[in-house]
Coordinates of C-alpha atoms in Angstrom, one line a residue:
M6 CA -124.4 5.2 -126.8
N7 CA -121.3 7.3 -127.7
L8 CA -123.0 10.5 -126.6
E9 CA -124.1 8.9 -123.3
T10 CA -120.5 7.8 -122.7
K11 CA -119.2 11.3 -123.3
S12 CA -121.8 12.8 -121.0
D13 CA -120.9 10.3 -118.3
G14 CA -117.3 11.2 -118.7
R15 CA -118.0 14.9 -118.4
R16 CA -120.1 14.3 -115.2
T17 CA -117.3 12.1 -113.8
G18 CA -114.7 14.8 -114.6
R19 CA -116.9 17.5 -112.9
R20 CA -117.3 15.3 -109.8
A21 CA -113.6 14.7 -109.7
R22 CA -112.8 18.4 -109.9
T23 CA -115.4 19.2 -107.2
R24 CA -113.9 16.6 -104.9
G25 CA -110.4 17.9 -105.6
V26 CA -111.5 21.5 -104.8
A27 CA -113.3 20.3 -101.6
L28 CA -110.2 18.3 -100.6
S29 CA -107.9 21.3 -101.2
A30 CA -110.2 23.5 -99.2
G31 CA -110.2 21.1 -96.2
R32 CA -106.5 20.6 -96.4
G33 CA -105.9 24.3 -96.7
L34 CA -107.9 25.0 -93.5
A35 CA -106.0 22.2 -91.7
L36 CA -102.6 23.7 -92.9
A37 CA -103.7 27.2 -91.9
L38 CA -104.6 26.1 -88.4
I39 CA -101.2 24.3 -88.1
A40 CA -99.0 26.9 -89.9
L41 CA -99.7 30.0 -87.9
P42 CA -99.7 28.8 -84.3
G43 CA -97.1 26.1 -84.8
A44 CA -94.7 28.4 -86.7
V45 CA -95.1 31.3 -84.3
L46 CA -94.5 29.0 -81.3
C47 CA -91.5 27.3 -82.8
F48 CA -90.0 30.6 -84.0
C49 CA -90.4 32.4 -80.6
L50 CA -89.1 29.4 -78.6
T51 CA -86.0 29.1 -80.9
L52 CA -85.3 32.8 -80.7
V53 CA -85.5 33.0 -76.9
S54 CA -83.6 29.7 -76.4
V55 CA -80.7 30.7 -78.7
A56 CA -80.6 34.2 -77.1
L57 CA -80.2 32.5 -73.7
V58 CA -77.2 30.4 -74.8
P59 CA -74.6 33.0 -73.6
V60 CA -76.0 32.9 -70.1
G61 CA -76.0 29.1 -70.0
I62 CA -79.8 28.4 -69.9
G63 CA -79.9 28.0 -73.7
I64 CA -77.3 25.2 -73.5
V65 CA -79.9 23.1 -71.8
T66 CA -83.1 24.2 -73.6
T67 CA -81.8 24.6 -77.2
P68 CA -81.5 20.9 -78.0
W69 CA -85.0 20.3 -76.8
V70 CA -86.4 23.3 -78.7
L71 CA -84.6 22.5 -81.9
T72 CA -85.7 18.8 -81.7
G73 CA -89.3 20.1 -81.5
V74 CA -88.8 22.4 -84.5
R75 CA -87.4 19.4 -86.5
A76 CA -90.4 17.3 -85.5
F77 CA -92.7 20.2 -86.7
A78 CA -90.7 20.4 -90.0
D79 CA -90.8 16.6 -90.4
R80 CA -94.6 16.7 -90.0
R81 CA -94.8 19.3 -92.8
R82 CA -92.5 17.2 -95.0
L83 CA -94.8 14.3 -94.5
L84 CA -97.9 16.4 -95.4
A85 CA -96.1 17.8 -98.5
A86 CA -95.4 14.3 -99.7
E87 CA -98.9 12.9 -98.9
W88 CA -101.1 16.0 -99.9
G89 CA -99.0 17.7 -102.5
G90 CA -96.7 15.1 -104.0
V91 CA -93.7 17.3 -103.1
R92 CA -90.9 15.3 -101.5
I93 CA -88.5 17.3 -99.3
Q94 CA -85.3 15.5 -98.3
R95 CA -84.5 15.4 -94.6
A96 CA -80.8 16.2 -94.2
Y97 CA -80.0 16.8 -90.5
R98 CA -76.5 16.0 -89.4
P99 CA -76.4 13.1 -86.9
L100 CA -75.1 13.8 -83.4
P101 CA -73.1 11.4 -81.2
E102 CA -75.3 9.3 -78.9
D103 CA -73.2 10.2 -75.9
A104 CA -73.0 13.9 -76.7
N105 CA -73.2 16.3 -73.7
P106 CA -75.6 19.3 -73.8
W107 CA -72.8 21.6 -74.9
A108 CA -71.9 19.4 -77.9
R109 CA -75.5 18.8 -78.8
T110 CA -76.4 22.5 -78.7
F111 CA -73.5 23.7 -80.9
G112 CA -73.6 20.6 -83.1
M113 CA -77.3 21.5 -83.9
L114 CA -76.5 25.2 -84.4
R115 CA -73.7 24.4 -86.8
D116 CA -76.0 22.3 -88.9
P117 CA -77.1 24.3 -92.0
A118 CA -80.5 22.5 -91.9
T119 CA -81.2 24.1 -88.5
W120 CA -80.9 27.5 -90.0
R121 CA -83.1 26.5 -93.0
D122 CA -85.7 25.5 -90.5
F123 CA -85.4 28.8 -88.7
L124 CA -85.7 30.9 -91.9
W125 CA -88.7 28.8 -93.0
L126 CA -90.7 29.5 -89.9
P127 CA -91.4 33.2 -90.6
A128 CA -92.3 32.4 -94.2
D129 CA -94.6 29.7 -93.0
M130 CA -96.4 31.9 -90.6
T131 CA -96.9 34.6 -93.3
A132 CA -96.9 33.5 -97.0
G133 CA -97.5 29.8 -96.0
F134 CA -100.5 30.8 -93.9
V135 CA -102.0 33.0 -96.6
T136 CA -101.7 30.4 -99.4
A137 CA -103.2 27.7 -97.2
L138 CA -106.1 30.0 -96.0
L139 CA -106.8 31.2 -99.6
A140 CA -107.1 27.5 -100.7
F141 CA -109.8 27.2 -98.1
A142 CA -111.5 30.6 -98.5
L143 CA -111.7 30.9 -102.3
P144 CA -114.1 28.0 -102.8
L145 CA -116.4 29.2 -100.0
Y146 CA -116.7 32.8 -100.9
P147 CA -118.8 32.2 -104.0
L148 CA -121.4 30.4 -101.8
E149 CA -122.1 33.7 -100.1
G150 CA -123.0 35.3 -103.4
F151 CA -125.5 32.5 -104.2
A152 CA -126.9 32.8 -100.7
I153 CA -127.4 36.6 -101.2
A154 CA -129.3 36.0 -104.4
A155 CA -131.5 33.4 -102.6
G156 CA -132.7 36.0 -100.2
L157 CA -130.0 36.6 -97.7
W158 CA -129.7 40.2 -98.9
R159 CA -133.0 41.0 -97.1
V160 CA -131.4 40.5 -93.7
L161 CA -128.0 42.1 -94.5
P162 CA -127.2 45.8 -93.7
D163 CA -128.4 48.3 -96.2
G164 CA -125.7 48.8 -98.9
Y165 CA -123.8 45.5 -98.1
W166 CA -120.8 45.0 -100.4
Y167 CA -120.1 41.6 -102.0
G168 CA -116.8 42.0 -103.7
F169 CA -117.3 45.1 -105.8
V170 CA -121.1 44.7 -106.0
R171 CA -123.2 46.8 -103.7
V172 CA -126.3 44.8 -102.7
T173 CA -129.4 46.9 -102.2
D174 CA -132.2 44.9 -103.8
Q175 CA -133.0 41.6 -105.6
S176 CA -131.5 42.8 -108.9
S177 CA -128.1 43.7 -107.3
A178 CA -128.3 40.4 -105.5
F179 CA -128.4 38.6 -108.8
Y180 CA -125.3 40.5 -109.8
A181 CA -123.7 39.2 -106.6
A182 CA -124.6 35.7 -107.7
G183 CA -123.1 36.3 -111.1
L184 CA -119.9 37.5 -109.5
G185 CA -120.0 34.4 -107.2
A186 CA -120.3 32.1 -110.3
V187 CA -117.2 33.8 -111.8
L188 CA -115.3 33.4 -108.6
L189 CA -116.3 29.8 -108.3
V190 CA -114.8 29.0 -111.8
V191 CA -111.6 30.8 -110.7
A192 CA -111.6 28.9 -107.4
L193 CA -111.9 25.5 -109.2
W194 CA -108.7 26.3 -111.1
L195 CA -106.8 28.2 -108.4
A196 CA -107.5 26.4 -105.1
P197 CA -105.5 23.2 -105.9
R198 CA -102.7 25.4 -107.3
L199 CA -102.5 27.5 -104.2
L200 CA -102.1 24.3 -102.1
R201 CA -99.3 23.2 -104.4
A202 CA -97.7 26.6 -104.1
H203 CA -97.8 26.3 -100.3
F204 CA -95.9 23.0 -100.5
R205 CA -93.4 24.3 -103.1
L206 CA -92.7 27.2 -100.8
T207 CA -92.0 24.8 -98.0
A208 CA -89.7 22.7 -100.3
A209 CA -87.9 25.8 -101.5
L210 CA -87.0 26.9 -97.9
L211 CA -86.6 23.5 -96.2
G212 CA -84.7 22.0 -99.1
S213 CA -80.9 22.1 -99.2
G214 CA -80.8 24.6 -102.2
Q215 CA -77.4 25.1 -103.9
G216 CA -75.6 22.9 -101.5
E217 CA -77.9 19.9 -102.4
L218 CA -75.1 18.0 -104.2
A219 CA -72.6 18.5 -101.4
E220 CA -75.2 17.6 -98.8
R221 CA -76.2 14.5 -100.9
V222 CA -72.5 13.4 -101.0
R223 CA -72.2 13.8 -97.2
V224 CA -75.4 11.9 -96.5
L225 CA -74.3 9.0 -98.8
T226 CA -70.9 8.9 -97.2
E227 CA -72.5 8.7 -93.7
T228 CA -75.0 6.1 -94.8
R229 CA -72.2 4.0 -96.3
R230 CA -70.2 4.2 -93.1
D231 CA -73.3 3.3 -91.1
A232 CA -74.0 0.3 -93.4
V233 CA -70.4 -0.9 -92.9
D234 CA -70.6 -0.4 -89.1
T235 CA -74.0 -2.2 -89.0
S236 CA -72.7 -5.1 -91.0
A237 CA -69.7 -5.5 -88.7
A238 CA -71.9 -5.3 -85.6
E239 CA -74.2 -7.9 -87.1
L240 CA -71.3 -10.3 -87.8
R241 CA -70.1 -9.9 -84.3
R242 CA -73.6 -10.6 -83.0
I243 CA -73.9 -13.7 -85.1
E244 CA -70.4 -14.9 -83.9
R245 CA -71.3 -14.3 -80.3
D246 CA -74.7 -16.0 -80.6
L247 CA -73.1 -19.0 -82.2
H248 CA -70.3 -19.2 -79.7
D249 CA -72.5 -18.8 -76.6
G250 CA -75.5 -20.7 -77.8
A251 CA -75.6 -23.4 -80.4
Q252 CA -71.8 -24.0 -80.5
A253 CA -71.7 -24.5 -76.7
R254 CA -74.6 -26.9 -76.8
L255 CA -73.0 -29.0 -79.6
V256 CA -69.7 -29.2 -77.7
A257 CA -71.5 -30.3 -74.6
M258 CA -73.4 -32.9 -76.7
G259 CA -70.1 -34.2 -78.1
M260 CA -68.8 -34.6 -74.6
D261 CA -72.0 -36.4 -73.6
L262 CA -71.7 -38.8 -76.5
G263 CA -68.1 -39.6 -75.5
T264 CA -69.2 -40.4 -72.0
I265 CA -72.0 -42.6 -73.3
E266 CA -69.6 -44.6 -75.3
A267 CA -67.7 -45.4 -72.1
L268 CA -70.8 -46.2 -70.2
L269 CA -72.6 -48.4 -72.7
E270 CA -71.3 -51.6 -71.2
K271 CA -70.6 -50.5 -67.6
D272 CA -73.8 -48.6 -66.8
P273 CA -76.5 -48.8 -69.5
A274 CA -79.0 -46.9 -67.4
K275 CA -76.7 -43.9 -67.0
A276 CA -76.0 -44.1 -70.7
R277 CA -79.7 -44.0 -71.6
E278 CA -80.0 -40.9 -69.3
L279 CA -77.2 -39.2 -71.1
L280 CA -78.7 -40.1 -74.5
A281 CA -81.9 -38.4 -73.5
Q282 CA -80.0 -35.3 -72.4
A283 CA -78.0 -35.3 -75.7
R284 CA -81.3 -35.5 -77.6
R285 CA -82.6 -32.5 -75.7
S286 CA -79.4 -30.6 -76.3
S287 CA -79.6 -31.3 -80.0
A288 CA -83.2 -30.0 -80.1
D289 CA -82.2 -26.9 -78.2
A290 CA -79.3 -26.3 -80.5
L291 CA -81.6 -26.6 -83.5
T292 CA -84.0 -24.2 -82.1
E293 CA -81.3 -21.6 -81.4
L294 CA -80.0 -22.0 -84.9
R295 CA -83.5 -21.5 -86.3
E296 CA -83.9 -18.3 -84.2
L297 CA -80.4 -17.1 -85.4
V298 CA -81.4 -17.7 -89.1
R299 CA -84.7 -15.9 -88.5
G300 CA -82.7 -13.0 -87.1
I301 CA -80.4 -12.9 -90.2
H302 CA -83.1 -13.4 -92.9
P303 CA -86.4 -14.9 -92.0
P304 CA -87.3 -17.9 -94.2
V305 CA -90.9 -16.6 -94.7
L306 CA -89.4 -13.3 -96.0
A307 CA -87.4 -15.1 -98.6
E308 CA -90.2 -17.5 -99.6
R309 CA -93.4 -15.4 -99.3
G310 CA -92.2 -11.8 -99.5
L311 CA -92.4 -8.7 -97.2
G312 CA -96.2 -8.6 -96.7
D313 CA -96.5 -12.2 -95.4
A314 CA -93.3 -11.8 -93.4
V315 CA -94.8 -8.8 -91.5
R316 CA -98.1 -10.7 -91.0
A317 CA -96.1 -13.5 -89.5
L318 CA -94.2 -11.0 -87.3
V319 CA -97.3 -9.4 -85.8
L320 CA -98.6 -12.8 -84.8
R321 CA -96.0 -12.9 -82.1
L322 CA -97.0 -9.4 -80.7
P323 CA -98.7 -9.2 -77.3
V324 CA -101.0 -6.4 -78.7
A325 CA -103.8 -6.5 -81.3
A326 CA -102.5 -5.6 -84.8
E327 CA -104.0 -5.0 -88.3
V328 CA -101.9 -5.3 -91.4
D329 CA -103.0 -3.8 -94.8
V330 CA -100.7 -4.7 -97.7
E331 CA -101.0 -3.6 -101.3
L332 CA -97.9 -4.7 -103.1
P333 CA -98.3 -5.8 -106.7
G334 CA -94.9 -7.4 -106.7
R335 CA -91.7 -7.9 -104.7
A336 CA -88.8 -5.5 -104.1
E337 CA -85.1 -6.6 -104.2
A338 CA -84.1 -8.8 -101.3
P339 CA -81.9 -6.2 -99.5
V340 CA -84.8 -3.7 -99.6
E341 CA -87.3 -6.2 -98.3
S342 CA -84.9 -7.1 -95.5
A343 CA -84.3 -3.5 -94.5
A344 CA -88.0 -2.8 -94.5
Y345 CA -88.8 -6.0 -92.5
F346 CA -86.2 -5.3 -89.8
A347 CA -87.2 -1.6 -89.6
V348 CA -90.8 -2.6 -89.0
S349 CA -89.6 -5.2 -86.4
E350 CA -87.6 -2.5 -84.6
I351 CA -90.5 -0.1 -84.5
L352 CA -92.9 -2.8 -83.3
T353 CA -90.4 -3.7 -80.5
N354 CA -90.2 -0.1 -79.4
T355 CA -94.0 0.1 -79.5
V356 CA -94.5 -2.9 -77.3
K357 CA -91.7 -1.8 -74.8
H358 CA -92.3 2.0 -74.5
S359 CA -95.7 3.2 -75.9
G360 CA -98.2 1.5 -73.7
A361 CA -100.3 0.8 -76.8
D362 CA -102.9 -2.0 -77.0
R363 CA -103.4 -1.7 -80.8
V364 CA -101.2 -1.3 -83.8
W365 CA -102.0 -0.6 -87.5
I366 CA -99.5 -1.4 -90.3
D367 CA -100.1 -0.1 -93.8
M368 CA -97.8 -1.1 -96.7
H369 CA -98.1 0.0 -100.3
H370 CA -96.0 0.9 -103.3
D371 CA -96.6 4.2 -105.1
Q372 CA -94.6 6.4 -107.6
G373 CA -91.5 4.2 -107.3
R374 CA -91.5 4.1 -103.5
L375 CA -92.2 1.5 -100.9
R376 CA -94.2 3.2 -98.1
V377 CA -94.8 1.6 -94.7
A378 CA -96.8 3.4 -92.0
V379 CA -96.9 2.0 -88.4
T380 CA -99.5 3.6 -86.2
D381 CA -100.3 2.9 -82.5
N382 CA -102.7 4.3 -79.9
G383 CA -100.1 4.6 -77.2
R384 CA -99.0 7.6 -75.1
G385 CA -96.8 9.2 -77.8
G386 CA -93.7 11.3 -77.3
A387 CA -91.4 9.3 -79.6
V388 CA -88.4 11.1 -81.1
T389 CA -85.8 10.3 -83.7
G390 CA -82.8 11.9 -81.9
A391 CA -79.6 10.2 -80.8
G392 CA -80.1 7.5 -78.3
S393 CA -83.6 6.6 -79.7
G394 CA -84.3 3.2 -81.2
L395 CA -85.7 5.1 -84.2
A396 CA -82.2 6.5 -84.9
G397 CA -81.0 3.0 -85.8
V398 CA -84.1 2.6 -88.1
E399 CA -83.3 5.9 -89.8
R400 CA -79.7 4.8 -90.4
R401 CA -80.9 1.4 -91.8
L402 CA -83.2 3.1 -94.3
G403 CA -80.6 5.7 -95.2
T404 CA -78.5 3.0 -96.7
F405 CA -81.1 2.6 -99.4
D406 CA -81.8 6.4 -99.7
G407 CA -84.9 5.9 -97.6
V408 CA -86.5 8.4 -95.2
L409 CA -88.2 8.2 -91.8
A410 CA -90.9 10.6 -90.5
V411 CA -92.4 10.5 -87.0
S412 CA -95.6 12.1 -85.8
S413 CA -95.9 11.4 -82.1
P414 CA -97.6 14.2 -80.0
V415 CA -97.7 13.7 -76.3
G416 CA -100.8 11.7 -75.5
G417 CA -100.6 9.9 -78.9
P418 CA -101.2 8.5 -81.3
T419 CA -97.8 7.8 -82.8
M420 CA -97.4 7.3 -86.6
V421 CA -94.0 6.3 -88.0
T422 CA -93.8 6.5 -91.8
M423 CA -91.0 5.0 -93.9
E424 CA -90.3 5.4 -97.6
I425 CA -87.7 3.5 -99.6
P426 CA -87.2 4.2 -103.4
C427 CA -87.4 0.8 -105.2
A428 CA -89.0 -1.0 -108.1
L429 CA -91.2 -4.0 -107.8
S430 CA -90.8 -7.1 -109.9

């Protein structure tokens, strides 16, 4: 029984290694197809646009080009986290929402992160492309040796070389198969490491390097200021909603009750009419107070947690939605609140601007991070720049050291991914 268990364990391990190599090969091919054309296009457009700044054309085009480069880099950050377990901090300096093209252009050009992106592009189209392609090619090349030994050598040109083996007959074909077996063992070990090397190269060039601590302090200072500004704006909103809504109704209801007191004996019919009106006003005031409380902290979020709160949220959407939640516990209340309102803002943007008729929400906790992905089948084209609703979501998450990544090609689909470091209880 013990021998059988060990044998089953070895078979399971071999299958896992085989799946890992196959997955690395597929991801390597996908990265190679993305890295070369995407990096070449972004590099050339950036070079031309920046060169045209002195003549004025680049003032208009550079913000758009650099926004596209940042979106390309953000997509690679997302793939590095999902496929390689390598997390790359996004540290672009925010721009004023009302900035003119001149201020936006030179604000982006003064950002060190912009130049890290620009230096990363040539490396991505060369070393990045090679490491990704090798992760795909290495596991496939041994199969050619096995095919040669199986009879493919008969249709190959005379004196065909497989590696350093010259194939002329069945005997040399078997040597090619032996070389293929050796290369397959090497590929099983090397292919996943080449993929990790690709992502580590990306992290080394896109990361903030020696200025990481200073950049971290700057980001924390900005997120703290954003948190204070957001709290002040939220308090003003609550005060305004109370003053214009429930408070006004309660004042009117008090006046109606005073009038009713005066009319009880003189005009009972009119008094009854005013009583019915006061009852409606009290119901309306209660409804507005409930909506206000829901906007501050939904009761279902406090009672049932983030998963059920999001499920309740999507019930009010005018589009079909699927929610997949895998949370073994609950995060701290401020983290749950930030994630809930971030999802709410993203869904609001989806309904208003995307033209989607279906939304998918995936929530799970892995490696000390709460990860939420919202995907829709709309028209795409979403950006995280100033003036976008996603910029507010990014500031909200930044308060908790969270990150936001957006993949939204024109024509769709759009996928917005949020990650917040937290522990579950």
